[in-house]
Amino acid sequence: DRPKFHTAINCLIKDDPSIICEIDESEQIIIKGMGELHLQIFFNLLKTSYHLNIETSPIQISYRESMIYDQYEENNDQIHKIGPLEHSFNGMINHQQCHAYIQYSILPHYNHNHDHDDNLITFDTDVFANNIISNDHNHIKQSIEEGFKLAMKRGPIEGYALIHINILVTKVSLSIEMDELSNNNSPNPLAFTACAQQGLNKHLHQLKQHFILCEPIMLLNIKVPAQYLGVVIKDLTSQR
């Protein structure tokens, strides 16, 4: 029934583009929608309109994790800033001893466009002062960004992806003590990727109390008679 299933999926997605269909590494088909009711209607259409016998697993909610901050203090970064934090990497890469040191802070990314869960990785203007060859800056920056992005895929609370985070990098070097280059300690971009990923993973778990689990919500306008208000509120807040 797989060809028939793909035909049905393609037809339904044309009518409802908010449905997303993916296949994971184990060949399981993952259907993403806008909520439990949305997915139930989609599965019922597959069964009734296309006569497909499908088995579904329990629905998994797409949580996210983010920093706790006061929305009324958005203009005061120092209130919410965590840092400076620092991490050093010293290890073997491709049979060569490599070093990397990154100093950074974590801040909330004030994004009022709730349709996007983007994060920021920014660099101070003098982040590379006196420590790394100038023509390596862009390559090193890309490596650091890659490391931080990998770490932000798993938050410290339940392992869901982080959203609305700003990583501000304030210093990049080969190590805390080693600012100048020599023939034996030229920068390796992979070392900076590892340094950023390991450092952020470590600090996220140490600073778990500063983060919160975010649930997907839908904007609703509900009108009910006053006598049923308490019952309706209780029912809404109890649903997950």
Short mmCIF file of C-alpha atoms in Angstrom, two decimals:
data_model
loop_
_atom_site.label_atom_id
_atom_site.label_comp_id
_atom_site.label_asym_id
_atom_site.label_seq_id
_atom_site.Cartn_x
_atom_site.Cartn_y
_atom_site.Cartn_z
CA ASP A 1 0.00 0.00 0.00
CA ARG A 2 3.02 2.32 0.12
CA PRO A 3 2.53 3.73 -3.44
CA LYS A 4 -1.16 4.23 -2.68
CA PHE A 5 -0.23 5.90 0.60
CA HIS A 6 2.18 8.35 -1.09
CA THR A 7 -0.47 9.20 -3.68
CA ALA A 8 -2.97 9.91 -0.91
CA ILE A 9 -0.44 12.00 1.05
CA ASN A 10 0.40 14.12 -2.00
CA CYS A 11 -3.27 14.79 -2.72
CA LEU A 12 -4.07 15.73 0.87
CA ILE A 13 -1.01 17.97 1.24
CA LYS A 14 -2.09 19.90 -1.87
CA ASP A 15 -5.37 20.65 -0.11
CA ASP A 16 -3.70 21.30 3.26
CA PRO A 17 -0.08 22.58 2.97
CA SER A 18 0.21 22.87 6.77
CA ILE A 19 0.63 19.07 6.90
CA ILE A 20 4.28 18.01 6.71
CA CYS A 21 5.34 14.46 5.87
CA GLU A 22 8.86 13.17 6.62
CA ILE A 23 10.63 9.80 6.71
CA ASP A 24 13.15 9.21 9.50
CA GLU A 25 16.25 6.99 9.55
CA SER A 26 14.22 3.92 10.56
CA GLU A 27 11.88 4.38 7.56
CA GLN A 28 9.03 5.48 9.81
CA ILE A 29 6.72 8.07 8.31
CA ILE A 30 6.35 11.17 10.50
CA ILE A 31 3.31 13.39 9.98
CA LYS A 32 3.42 16.89 11.46
CA GLY A 33 0.35 19.04 11.91
CA MET A 34 -1.10 21.95 13.87
CA GLY A 35 -2.51 19.92 16.73
CA GLU A 36 -4.13 16.68 17.84
CA LEU A 37 -7.48 17.38 16.19
CA HIS A 38 -5.79 18.40 12.95
CA LEU A 39 -3.87 15.12 12.81
CA GLN A 40 -6.90 13.03 13.73
CA ILE A 41 -8.87 14.53 10.82
CA PHE A 42 -5.95 13.85 8.50
CA PHE A 43 -5.70 10.18 9.58
CA ASN A 44 -9.46 9.72 9.24
CA LEU A 45 -9.28 11.02 5.65
CA LEU A 46 -6.57 8.46 4.87
CA LYS A 47 -8.76 5.67 6.24
CA THR A 48 -12.17 6.72 4.91
CA SER A 49 -11.41 8.50 1.64
CA TYR A 50 -8.43 6.43 0.52
CA HIS A 51 -9.27 3.13 2.33
CA LEU A 52 -5.78 2.79 3.83
CA ASN A 53 -5.15 0.58 6.84
CA ILE A 54 -2.64 2.63 8.85
CA GLU A 55 -1.22 2.27 12.35
CA THR A 56 -0.38 5.40 14.32
CA SER A 57 1.73 5.90 17.43
CA PRO A 58 0.79 8.32 20.24
CA ILE A 59 1.06 11.94 19.20
CA GLN A 60 4.24 13.70 20.34
CA ILE A 61 4.04 17.39 21.20
CA SER A 62 6.74 19.58 19.67
CA TYR A 63 7.97 21.41 22.75
CA ARG A 64 10.79 23.98 22.70
CA GLU A 65 13.01 25.45 25.40
CA SER A 66 14.05 29.04 25.98
CA MET A 67 15.41 31.51 28.55
CA ILE A 68 13.24 32.93 31.30
CA TYR A 69 13.01 36.71 31.01
CA ASP A 70 10.76 39.59 31.95
CA GLN A 71 9.10 40.93 28.80
CA TYR A 72 8.81 44.36 30.45
CA GLU A 73 12.61 44.60 30.80
CA GLU A 74 13.53 43.82 27.20
CA ASN A 75 15.62 46.98 26.80
CA ASN A 76 17.90 46.11 29.71
CA ASP A 77 20.13 43.27 28.49
CA GLN A 78 22.17 43.19 31.70
CA ILE A 79 19.18 41.91 33.70
CA HIS A 80 18.90 38.75 31.60
CA LYS A 81 22.54 38.29 30.54
CA ILE A 82 24.26 35.07 31.67
CA GLY A 83 28.01 35.37 31.52
CA PRO A 84 30.70 35.84 30.63
CA LEU A 85 31.13 32.08 30.32
CA GLU A 86 34.25 30.39 29.00
CA HIS A 87 35.40 27.02 27.75
CA SER A 88 38.70 25.60 26.54
CA PHE A 89 39.26 22.66 24.21
CA ASN A 90 42.53 20.75 24.26
CA GLY A 91 42.56 17.51 22.31
CA MET A 92 43.76 15.53 19.33
CA ILE A 93 42.16 16.11 15.92
CA ASN A 94 43.55 14.19 12.93
CA HIS A 95 46.59 13.15 15.00
CA GLN A 96 47.39 16.76 15.84
CA GLN A 97 47.17 18.47 19.22
CA CYS A 98 44.66 21.32 18.95
CA HIS A 99 43.62 24.16 21.24
CA ALA A 100 40.63 26.50 21.31
CA TYR A 101 39.22 28.98 23.81
CA ILE A 102 35.87 30.80 23.60
CA GLN A 103 34.35 33.36 25.96
CA TYR A 104 30.67 34.20 25.49
CA SER A 105 27.42 35.23 27.14
CA ILE A 106 23.86 33.94 26.75
CA LEU A 107 20.99 36.41 26.32
CA PRO A 108 17.35 36.13 25.23
CA HIS A 109 16.66 37.05 21.62
CA TYR A 110 13.70 39.42 21.73
CA ASN A 111 11.73 38.23 18.73
CA HIS A 112 8.14 39.46 18.51
CA ASN A 113 7.54 37.51 15.31
CA HIS A 114 6.27 34.28 16.86
CA ASP A 115 6.19 32.53 13.50
CA HIS A 116 9.96 32.09 13.69
CA ASP A 117 12.01 30.29 16.33
CA ASP A 118 15.32 31.80 15.25
CA ASN A 119 18.44 32.11 17.40
CA LEU A 120 21.29 34.59 17.04
CA ILE A 121 25.04 34.11 17.27
CA THR A 122 26.87 37.44 17.32
CA PHE A 123 30.52 38.45 17.72
CA ASP A 124 32.03 41.49 19.44
CA THR A 125 33.98 43.75 17.09
CA ASP A 126 37.31 43.05 18.83
CA VAL A 127 36.66 39.36 19.49
CA PHE A 128 39.78 38.30 17.54
CA ALA A 129 42.09 41.05 18.81
CA ASN A 130 45.76 39.99 18.75
CA ASN A 131 45.21 36.28 18.66
CA ILE A 132 44.30 34.67 15.30
CA ILE A 133 45.50 35.32 11.75
CA SER A 134 43.13 37.78 10.07
CA ASN A 135 42.40 35.63 7.02
CA ASP A 136 41.14 32.82 9.29
CA HIS A 137 38.44 34.92 10.95
CA ASN A 138 35.49 33.98 8.74
CA HIS A 139 36.37 30.28 8.78
CA ILE A 140 36.73 30.30 12.57
CA LYS A 141 33.46 32.21 12.97
CA GLN A 142 31.59 29.66 10.84
CA SER A 143 33.08 26.82 12.89
CA ILE A 144 32.03 28.46 16.17
CA GLU A 145 28.51 29.09 14.84
CA GLU A 146 28.24 25.44 13.79
CA GLY A 147 29.24 24.27 17.27
CA PHE A 148 26.73 26.52 19.02
CA LYS A 149 23.94 25.51 16.61
CA LEU A 150 24.60 21.84 17.30
CA ALA A 151 24.43 22.46 21.05
CA MET A 152 21.18 24.45 20.75
CA LYS A 153 19.42 21.45 19.21
CA ARG A 154 19.09 20.00 22.74
CA GLY A 155 17.97 22.15 25.66
CA PRO A 156 18.82 21.48 29.33
CA ILE A 157 15.31 20.61 30.56
CA GLU A 158 13.92 17.83 28.35
CA GLY A 159 16.29 17.89 25.39
CA TYR A 160 14.05 19.91 23.06
CA ALA A 161 15.52 22.51 20.70
CA LEU A 162 16.30 25.96 22.08
CA ILE A 163 14.53 29.01 20.64
CA HIS A 164 14.92 32.80 20.99
CA ILE A 165 18.51 32.60 22.25
CA ASN A 166 21.33 35.06 21.51
CA ILE A 167 24.92 33.85 21.96
CA LEU A 168 27.28 36.82 22.20
CA VAL A 169 30.93 35.78 21.63
CA THR A 170 33.33 38.19 23.36
CA LYS A 171 36.73 36.49 22.99
CA VAL A 172 38.23 33.80 20.77
CA SER A 173 41.75 32.48 21.18
CA LEU A 174 43.83 29.32 21.09
CA SER A 175 43.74 29.13 24.89
CA ILE A 176 43.47 31.39 27.90
CA GLU A 177 47.25 31.76 28.09
CA MET A 178 48.11 31.35 24.38
CA ASP A 179 47.18 34.45 22.39
CA GLU A 180 49.99 34.45 19.85
CA LEU A 181 50.44 31.96 17.03
CA SER A 182 53.48 29.82 16.39
CA ASN A 183 54.31 27.25 13.75
CA ASN A 184 53.02 24.49 16.03
CA ASN A 185 49.72 25.96 17.20
CA SER A 186 47.89 27.31 14.16
CA PRO A 187 44.10 27.33 14.66
CA ASN A 188 42.07 24.28 13.64
CA PRO A 189 38.41 25.15 12.82
CA LEU A 190 37.23 21.75 14.08
CA ALA A 191 38.67 22.55 17.50
CA PHE A 192 36.51 25.68 17.71
CA THR A 193 33.41 23.74 16.67
CA ALA A 194 34.09 21.22 19.43
CA CYS A 195 34.86 23.98 21.93
CA ALA A 196 31.61 25.84 21.25
CA GLN A 197 29.45 22.70 21.33
CA GLN A 198 31.04 21.22 24.47
CA GLY A 199 31.06 24.54 26.29
CA LEU A 200 27.43 25.42 25.62
CA ASN A 201 26.26 21.88 26.46
CA LYS A 202 28.09 22.07 29.78
CA HIS A 203 26.87 25.55 30.70
CA LEU A 204 23.25 24.88 29.68
CA HIS A 205 23.02 22.01 32.16
CA GLN A 206 24.75 24.02 34.87
CA LEU A 207 22.30 26.92 34.30
CA LYS A 208 19.17 24.81 33.90
CA GLN A 209 17.24 27.02 36.35
CA HIS A 210 17.37 29.93 33.89
CA PHE A 211 15.42 28.05 31.19
CA ILE A 212 11.82 27.11 30.68
CA LEU A 213 9.82 24.55 28.68
CA CYS A 214 7.68 26.19 25.97
CA GLU A 215 4.47 24.56 24.78
CA PRO A 216 2.93 25.21 21.37
CA ILE A 217 -0.27 27.19 21.72
CA MET A 218 -3.03 28.33 19.40
CA LEU A 219 -4.65 31.73 19.74
CA LEU A 220 -8.26 31.21 20.75
CA ASN A 221 -11.18 33.55 21.35
CA ILE A 222 -13.75 31.77 23.51
CA LYS A 223 -17.12 33.17 24.51
CA VAL A 224 -19.00 31.37 27.29
CA PRO A 225 -21.77 32.30 29.69
CA ALA A 226 -20.43 33.64 32.99
CA GLN A 227 -21.76 30.69 34.98
CA TYR A 228 -19.59 28.27 32.98
CA LEU A 229 -16.40 30.37 33.03
CA GLY A 230 -14.70 28.51 35.87
CA VAL A 231 -15.41 25.08 34.37
CA VAL A 232 -14.13 26.10 30.92
CA ILE A 233 -10.94 27.66 32.30
CA LYS A 234 -10.26 24.54 34.37
CA ASP A 235 -10.77 22.34 31.30
CA LEU A 236 -8.50 24.46 29.09
CA THR A 237 -5.65 24.64 31.60
CA SER A 238 -5.78 20.91 32.24
CA GLN A 239 -5.29 19.98 28.57
CA ARG A 240 -1.73 19.44 27.26
#
